mmCIF file of N, CA and C in Angstrom:
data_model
loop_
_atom_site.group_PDB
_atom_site.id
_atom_site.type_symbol
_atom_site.label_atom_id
_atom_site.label_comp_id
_atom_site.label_asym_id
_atom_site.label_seq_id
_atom_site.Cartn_x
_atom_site.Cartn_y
_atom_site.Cartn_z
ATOM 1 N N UNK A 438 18.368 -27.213 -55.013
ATOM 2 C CA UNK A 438 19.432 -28.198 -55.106
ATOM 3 C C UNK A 438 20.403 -28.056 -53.934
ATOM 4 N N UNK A 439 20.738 -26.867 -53.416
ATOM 5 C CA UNK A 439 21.600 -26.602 -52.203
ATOM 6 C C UNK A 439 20.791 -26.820 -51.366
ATOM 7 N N UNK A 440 19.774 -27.120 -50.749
ATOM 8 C CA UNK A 440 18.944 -27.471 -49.734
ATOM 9 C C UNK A 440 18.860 -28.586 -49.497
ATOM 10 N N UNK A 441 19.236 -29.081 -50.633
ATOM 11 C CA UNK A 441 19.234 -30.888 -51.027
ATOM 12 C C UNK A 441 20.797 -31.637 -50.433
ATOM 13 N N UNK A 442 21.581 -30.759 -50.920
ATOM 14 C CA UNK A 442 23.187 -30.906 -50.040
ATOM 15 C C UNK A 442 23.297 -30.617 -49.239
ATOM 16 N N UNK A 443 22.536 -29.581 -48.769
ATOM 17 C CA UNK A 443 22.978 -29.565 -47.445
ATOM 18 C C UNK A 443 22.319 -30.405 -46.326
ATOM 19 N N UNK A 444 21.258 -31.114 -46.943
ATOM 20 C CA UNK A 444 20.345 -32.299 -46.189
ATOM 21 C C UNK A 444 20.975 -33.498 -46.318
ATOM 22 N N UNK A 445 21.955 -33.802 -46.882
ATOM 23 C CA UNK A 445 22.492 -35.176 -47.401
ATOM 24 C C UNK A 445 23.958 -34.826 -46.277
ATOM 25 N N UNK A 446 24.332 -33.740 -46.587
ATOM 26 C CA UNK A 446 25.740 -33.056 -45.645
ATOM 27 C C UNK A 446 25.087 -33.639 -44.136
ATOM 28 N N UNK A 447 24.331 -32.723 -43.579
ATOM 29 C CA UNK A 447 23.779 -32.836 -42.369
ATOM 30 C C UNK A 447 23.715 -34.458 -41.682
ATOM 31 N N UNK A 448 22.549 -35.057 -43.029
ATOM 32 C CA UNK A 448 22.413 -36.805 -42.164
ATOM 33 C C UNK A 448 23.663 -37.557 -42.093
ATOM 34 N N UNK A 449 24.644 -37.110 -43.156
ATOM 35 C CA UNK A 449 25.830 -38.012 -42.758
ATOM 36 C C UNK A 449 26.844 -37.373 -41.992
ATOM 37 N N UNK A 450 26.818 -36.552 -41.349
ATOM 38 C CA UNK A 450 27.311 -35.860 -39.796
ATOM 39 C C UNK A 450 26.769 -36.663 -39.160
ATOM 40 N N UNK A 451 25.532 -36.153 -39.025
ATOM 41 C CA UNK A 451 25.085 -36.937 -37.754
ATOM 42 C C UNK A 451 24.683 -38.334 -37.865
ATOM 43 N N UNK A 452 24.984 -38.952 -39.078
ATOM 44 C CA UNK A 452 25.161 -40.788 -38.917
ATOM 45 C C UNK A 452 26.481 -40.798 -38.140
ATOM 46 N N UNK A 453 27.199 -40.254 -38.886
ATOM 47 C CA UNK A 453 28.522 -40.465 -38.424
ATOM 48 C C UNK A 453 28.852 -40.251 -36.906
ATOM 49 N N UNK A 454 28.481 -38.822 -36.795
ATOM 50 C CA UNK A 454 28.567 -38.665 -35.378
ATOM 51 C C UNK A 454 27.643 -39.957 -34.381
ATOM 52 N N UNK A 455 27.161 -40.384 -34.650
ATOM 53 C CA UNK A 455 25.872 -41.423 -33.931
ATOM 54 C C UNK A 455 27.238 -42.847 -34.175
ATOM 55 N N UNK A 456 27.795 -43.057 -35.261
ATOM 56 C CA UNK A 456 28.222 -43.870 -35.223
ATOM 57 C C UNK A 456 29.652 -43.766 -34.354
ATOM 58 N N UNK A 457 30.241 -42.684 -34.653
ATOM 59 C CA UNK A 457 31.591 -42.727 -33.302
ATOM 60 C C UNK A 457 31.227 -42.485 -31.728
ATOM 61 N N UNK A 458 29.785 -42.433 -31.881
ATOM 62 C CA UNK A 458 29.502 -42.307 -30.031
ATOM 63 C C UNK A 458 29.712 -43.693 -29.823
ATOM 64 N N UNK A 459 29.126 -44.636 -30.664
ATOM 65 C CA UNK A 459 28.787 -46.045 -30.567
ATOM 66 C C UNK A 459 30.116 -47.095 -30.437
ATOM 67 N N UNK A 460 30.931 -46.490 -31.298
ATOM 68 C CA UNK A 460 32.113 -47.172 -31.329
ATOM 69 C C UNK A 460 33.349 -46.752 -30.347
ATOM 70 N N UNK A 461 32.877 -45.507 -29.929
ATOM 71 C CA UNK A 461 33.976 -45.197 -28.354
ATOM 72 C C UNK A 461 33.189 -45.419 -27.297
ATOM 73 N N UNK A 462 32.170 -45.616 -27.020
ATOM 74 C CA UNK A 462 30.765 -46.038 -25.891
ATOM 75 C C UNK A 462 31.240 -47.845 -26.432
ATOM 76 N N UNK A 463 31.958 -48.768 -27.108
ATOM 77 C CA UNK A 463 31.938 -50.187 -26.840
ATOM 78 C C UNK A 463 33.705 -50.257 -26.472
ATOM 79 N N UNK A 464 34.299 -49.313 -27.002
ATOM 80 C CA UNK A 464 35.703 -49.409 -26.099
ATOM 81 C C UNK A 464 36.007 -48.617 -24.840
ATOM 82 N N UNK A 465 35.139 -47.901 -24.410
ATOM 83 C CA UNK A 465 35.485 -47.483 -23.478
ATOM 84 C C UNK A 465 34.690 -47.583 -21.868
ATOM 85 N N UNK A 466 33.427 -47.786 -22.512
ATOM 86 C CA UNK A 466 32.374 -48.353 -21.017
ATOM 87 C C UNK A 466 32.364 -49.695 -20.807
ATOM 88 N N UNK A 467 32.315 -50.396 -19.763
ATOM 89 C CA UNK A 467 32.036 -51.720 -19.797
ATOM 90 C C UNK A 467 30.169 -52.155 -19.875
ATOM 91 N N UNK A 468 29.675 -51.107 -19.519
ATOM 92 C CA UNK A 468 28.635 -51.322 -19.276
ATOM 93 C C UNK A 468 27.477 -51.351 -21.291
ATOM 94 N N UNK A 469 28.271 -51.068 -21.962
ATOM 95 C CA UNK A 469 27.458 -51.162 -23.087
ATOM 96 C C UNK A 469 27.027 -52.534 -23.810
ATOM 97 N N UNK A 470 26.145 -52.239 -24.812
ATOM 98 C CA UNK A 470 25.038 -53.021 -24.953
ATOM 99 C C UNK A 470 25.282 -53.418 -26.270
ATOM 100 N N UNK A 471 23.791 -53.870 -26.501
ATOM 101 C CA UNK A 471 23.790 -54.402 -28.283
ATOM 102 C C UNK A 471 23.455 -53.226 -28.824
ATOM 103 N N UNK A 472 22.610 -52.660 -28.812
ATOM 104 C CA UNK A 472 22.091 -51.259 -29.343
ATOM 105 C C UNK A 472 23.993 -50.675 -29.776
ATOM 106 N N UNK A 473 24.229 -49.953 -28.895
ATOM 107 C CA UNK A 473 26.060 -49.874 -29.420
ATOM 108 C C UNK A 473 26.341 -50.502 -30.822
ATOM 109 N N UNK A 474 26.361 -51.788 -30.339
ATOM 110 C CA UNK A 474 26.900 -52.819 -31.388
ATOM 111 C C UNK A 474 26.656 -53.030 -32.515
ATOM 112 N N UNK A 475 24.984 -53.185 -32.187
ATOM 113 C CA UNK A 475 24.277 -52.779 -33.606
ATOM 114 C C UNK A 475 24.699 -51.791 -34.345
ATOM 115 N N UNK A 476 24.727 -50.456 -33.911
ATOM 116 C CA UNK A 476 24.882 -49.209 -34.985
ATOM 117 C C UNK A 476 26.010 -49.166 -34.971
ATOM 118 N N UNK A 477 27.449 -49.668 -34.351
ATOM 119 C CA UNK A 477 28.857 -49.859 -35.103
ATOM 120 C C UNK A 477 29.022 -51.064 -35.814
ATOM 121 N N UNK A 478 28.488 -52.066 -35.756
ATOM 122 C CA UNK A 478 28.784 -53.310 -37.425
ATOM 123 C C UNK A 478 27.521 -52.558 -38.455
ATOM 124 N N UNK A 479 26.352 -51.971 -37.895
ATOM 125 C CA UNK A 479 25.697 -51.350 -39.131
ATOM 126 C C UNK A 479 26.734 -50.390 -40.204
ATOM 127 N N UNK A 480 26.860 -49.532 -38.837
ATOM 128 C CA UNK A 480 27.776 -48.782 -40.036
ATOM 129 C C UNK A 480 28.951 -48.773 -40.698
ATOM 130 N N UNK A 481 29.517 -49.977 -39.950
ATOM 131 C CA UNK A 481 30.536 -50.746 -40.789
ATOM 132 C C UNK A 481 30.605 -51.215 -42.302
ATOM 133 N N UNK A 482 28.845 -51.778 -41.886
ATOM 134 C CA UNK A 482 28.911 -52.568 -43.486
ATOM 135 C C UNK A 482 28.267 -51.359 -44.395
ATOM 136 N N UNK A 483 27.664 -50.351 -44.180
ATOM 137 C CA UNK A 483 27.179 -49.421 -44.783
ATOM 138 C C UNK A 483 28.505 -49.618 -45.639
ATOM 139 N N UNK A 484 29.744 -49.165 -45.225
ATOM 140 C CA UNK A 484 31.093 -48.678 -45.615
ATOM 141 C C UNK A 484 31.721 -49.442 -46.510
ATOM 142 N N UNK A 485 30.875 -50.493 -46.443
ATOM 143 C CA UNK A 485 31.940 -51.208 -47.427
ATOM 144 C C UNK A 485 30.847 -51.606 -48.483
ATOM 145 N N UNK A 486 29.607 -50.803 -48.517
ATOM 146 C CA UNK A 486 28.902 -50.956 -49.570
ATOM 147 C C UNK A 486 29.618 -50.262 -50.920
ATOM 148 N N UNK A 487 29.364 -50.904 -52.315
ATOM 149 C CA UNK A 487 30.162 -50.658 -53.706
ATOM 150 C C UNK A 487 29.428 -49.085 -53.668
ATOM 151 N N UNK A 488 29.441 -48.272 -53.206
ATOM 152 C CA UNK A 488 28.824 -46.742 -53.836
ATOM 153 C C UNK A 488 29.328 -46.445 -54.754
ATOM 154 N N UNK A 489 30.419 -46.767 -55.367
ATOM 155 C CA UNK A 489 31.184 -46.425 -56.746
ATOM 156 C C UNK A 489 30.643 -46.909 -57.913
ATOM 157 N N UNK A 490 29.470 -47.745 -57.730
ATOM 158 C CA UNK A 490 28.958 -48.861 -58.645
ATOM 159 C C UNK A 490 28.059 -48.306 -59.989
ATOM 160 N N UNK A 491 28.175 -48.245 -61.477
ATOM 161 C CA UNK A 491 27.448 -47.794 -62.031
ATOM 162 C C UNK A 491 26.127 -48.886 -62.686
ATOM 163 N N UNK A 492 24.918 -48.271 -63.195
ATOM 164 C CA UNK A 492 24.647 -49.378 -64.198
ATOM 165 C C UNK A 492 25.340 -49.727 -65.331
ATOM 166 N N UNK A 493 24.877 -50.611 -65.765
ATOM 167 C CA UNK A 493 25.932 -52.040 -66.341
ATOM 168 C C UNK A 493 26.075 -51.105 -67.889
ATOM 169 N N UNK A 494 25.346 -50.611 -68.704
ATOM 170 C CA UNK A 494 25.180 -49.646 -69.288
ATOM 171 C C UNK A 494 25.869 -48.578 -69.523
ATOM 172 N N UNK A 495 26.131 -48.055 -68.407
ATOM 173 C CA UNK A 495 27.356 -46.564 -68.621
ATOM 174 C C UNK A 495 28.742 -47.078 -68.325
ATOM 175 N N UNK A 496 28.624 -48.557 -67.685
ATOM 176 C CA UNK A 496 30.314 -49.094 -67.084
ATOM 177 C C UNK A 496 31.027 -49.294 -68.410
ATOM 178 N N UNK A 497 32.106 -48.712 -68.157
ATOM 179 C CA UNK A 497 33.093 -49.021 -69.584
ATOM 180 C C UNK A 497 33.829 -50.695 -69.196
ATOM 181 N N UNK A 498 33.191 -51.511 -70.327
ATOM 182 C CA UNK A 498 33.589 -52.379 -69.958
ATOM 183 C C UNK A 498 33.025 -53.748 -69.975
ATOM 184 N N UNK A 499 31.489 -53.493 -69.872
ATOM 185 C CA UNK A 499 30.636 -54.275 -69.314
ATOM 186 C C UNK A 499 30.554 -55.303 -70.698
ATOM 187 N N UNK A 500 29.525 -56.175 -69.965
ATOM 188 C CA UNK A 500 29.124 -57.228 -71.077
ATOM 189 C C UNK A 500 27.823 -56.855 -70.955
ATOM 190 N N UNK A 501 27.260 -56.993 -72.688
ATOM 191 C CA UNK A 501 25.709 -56.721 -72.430
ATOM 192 C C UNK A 501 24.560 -57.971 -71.551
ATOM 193 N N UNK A 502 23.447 -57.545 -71.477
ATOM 194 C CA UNK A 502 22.486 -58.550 -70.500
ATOM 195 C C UNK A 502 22.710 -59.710 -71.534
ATOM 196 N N UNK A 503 22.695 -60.759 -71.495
ATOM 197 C CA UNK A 503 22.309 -62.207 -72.117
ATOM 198 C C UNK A 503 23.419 -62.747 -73.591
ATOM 199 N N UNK A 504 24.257 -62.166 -72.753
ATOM 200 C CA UNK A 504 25.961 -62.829 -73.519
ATOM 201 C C UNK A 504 25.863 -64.043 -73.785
ATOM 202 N N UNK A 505 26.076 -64.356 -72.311
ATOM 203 C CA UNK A 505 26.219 -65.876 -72.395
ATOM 204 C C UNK A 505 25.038 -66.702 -72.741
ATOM 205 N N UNK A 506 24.102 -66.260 -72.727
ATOM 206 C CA UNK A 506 22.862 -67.215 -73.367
ATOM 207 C C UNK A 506 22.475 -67.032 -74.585
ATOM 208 N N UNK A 507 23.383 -65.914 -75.462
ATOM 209 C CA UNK A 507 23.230 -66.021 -77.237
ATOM 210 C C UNK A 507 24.395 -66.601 -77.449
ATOM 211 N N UNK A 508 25.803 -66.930 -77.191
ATOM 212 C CA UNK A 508 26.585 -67.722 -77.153
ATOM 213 C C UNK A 508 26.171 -68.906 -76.927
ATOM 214 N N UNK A 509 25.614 -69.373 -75.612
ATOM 215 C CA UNK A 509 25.484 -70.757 -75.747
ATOM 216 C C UNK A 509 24.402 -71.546 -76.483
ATOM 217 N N UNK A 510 23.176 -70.691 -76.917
ATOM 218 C CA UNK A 510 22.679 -70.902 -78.212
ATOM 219 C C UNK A 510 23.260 -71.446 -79.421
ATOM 220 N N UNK A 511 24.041 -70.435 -79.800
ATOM 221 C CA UNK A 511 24.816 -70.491 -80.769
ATOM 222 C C UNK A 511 25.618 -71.891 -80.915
ATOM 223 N N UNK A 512 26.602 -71.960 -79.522
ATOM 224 C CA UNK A 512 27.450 -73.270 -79.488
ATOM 225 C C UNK A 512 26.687 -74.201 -80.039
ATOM 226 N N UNK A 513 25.443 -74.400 -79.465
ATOM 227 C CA UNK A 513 24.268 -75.382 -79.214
ATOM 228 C C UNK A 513 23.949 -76.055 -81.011
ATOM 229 N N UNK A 514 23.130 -74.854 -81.495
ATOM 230 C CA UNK A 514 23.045 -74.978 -82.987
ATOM 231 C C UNK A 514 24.181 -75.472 -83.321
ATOM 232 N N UNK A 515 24.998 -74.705 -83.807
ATOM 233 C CA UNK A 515 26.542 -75.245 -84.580
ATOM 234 C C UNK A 515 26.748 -76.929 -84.128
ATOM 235 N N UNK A 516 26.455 -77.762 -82.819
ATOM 236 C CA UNK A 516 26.393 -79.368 -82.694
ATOM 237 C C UNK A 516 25.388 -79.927 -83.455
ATOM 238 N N UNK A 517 24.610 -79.066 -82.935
ATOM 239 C CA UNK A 517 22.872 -79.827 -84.339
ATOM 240 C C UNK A 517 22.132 -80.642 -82.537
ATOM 241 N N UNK A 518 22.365 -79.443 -81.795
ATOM 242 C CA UNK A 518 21.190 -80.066 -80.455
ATOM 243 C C UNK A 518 20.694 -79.059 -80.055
ATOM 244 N N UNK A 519 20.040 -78.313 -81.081
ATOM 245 C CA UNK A 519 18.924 -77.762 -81.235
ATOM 246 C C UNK A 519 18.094 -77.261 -80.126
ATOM 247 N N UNK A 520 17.045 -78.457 -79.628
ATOM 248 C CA UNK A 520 16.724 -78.210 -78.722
ATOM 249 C C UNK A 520 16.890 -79.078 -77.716
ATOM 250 N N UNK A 521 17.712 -80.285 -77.693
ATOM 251 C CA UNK A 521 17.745 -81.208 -76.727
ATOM 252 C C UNK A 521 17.826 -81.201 -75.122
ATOM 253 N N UNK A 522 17.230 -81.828 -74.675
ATOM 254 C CA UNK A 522 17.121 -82.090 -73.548
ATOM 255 C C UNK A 522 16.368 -81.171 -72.553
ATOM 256 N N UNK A 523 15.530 -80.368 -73.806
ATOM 257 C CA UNK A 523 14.627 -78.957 -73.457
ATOM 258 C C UNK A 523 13.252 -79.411 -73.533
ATOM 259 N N UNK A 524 12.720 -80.393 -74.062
ATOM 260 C CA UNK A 524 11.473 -81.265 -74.224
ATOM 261 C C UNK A 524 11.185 -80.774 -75.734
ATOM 262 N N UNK A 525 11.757 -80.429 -76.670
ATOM 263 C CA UNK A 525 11.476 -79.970 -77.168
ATOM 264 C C UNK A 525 11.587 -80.909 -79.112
#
């Protein structure tokens, strides 16, 4: 398991480090490229990915899968339109 952290430690050093070469190599050379560019908006949006995000399941909070489609069932029956406009 510590071999495992310290492999996860390591790649995000050296993302990181890869990513501040990239982002002081586009403010400070004139001569840089897309390659640069690429791996500083990549790792931009990496960053603003939800990593905090749980399944819907353990979130305190959540609504279960298919709320709204046993509700609107429901609405549905209670008018007496059954199945309308479903071919049915």
């Amino acid at each position: 398991m510590t071999s495992a952290r310290t492999a996860r430690r390591a790649a995000a050093l050296g993302l990181g480090a890869l990513w501040w070469w990239a982002v002081l190599r586009l403010a400070l050379e004139p001569d840089a490229g897309v390659l640069e560019g690429a791996v500083a908006v990549g790792g931009w949006g990496l960053s603003v990915l939800p990593v905090h995000c749980v399944p819907r399941c353990r979130a305190a909070g959540a609504l279960q899968a298919g709320r709204w489609r046993h509700a609107l069932r429901a609405s549905a029956g209670e008018r007496g339109l059954g199945g309308a406009g479903r071919g049915e």
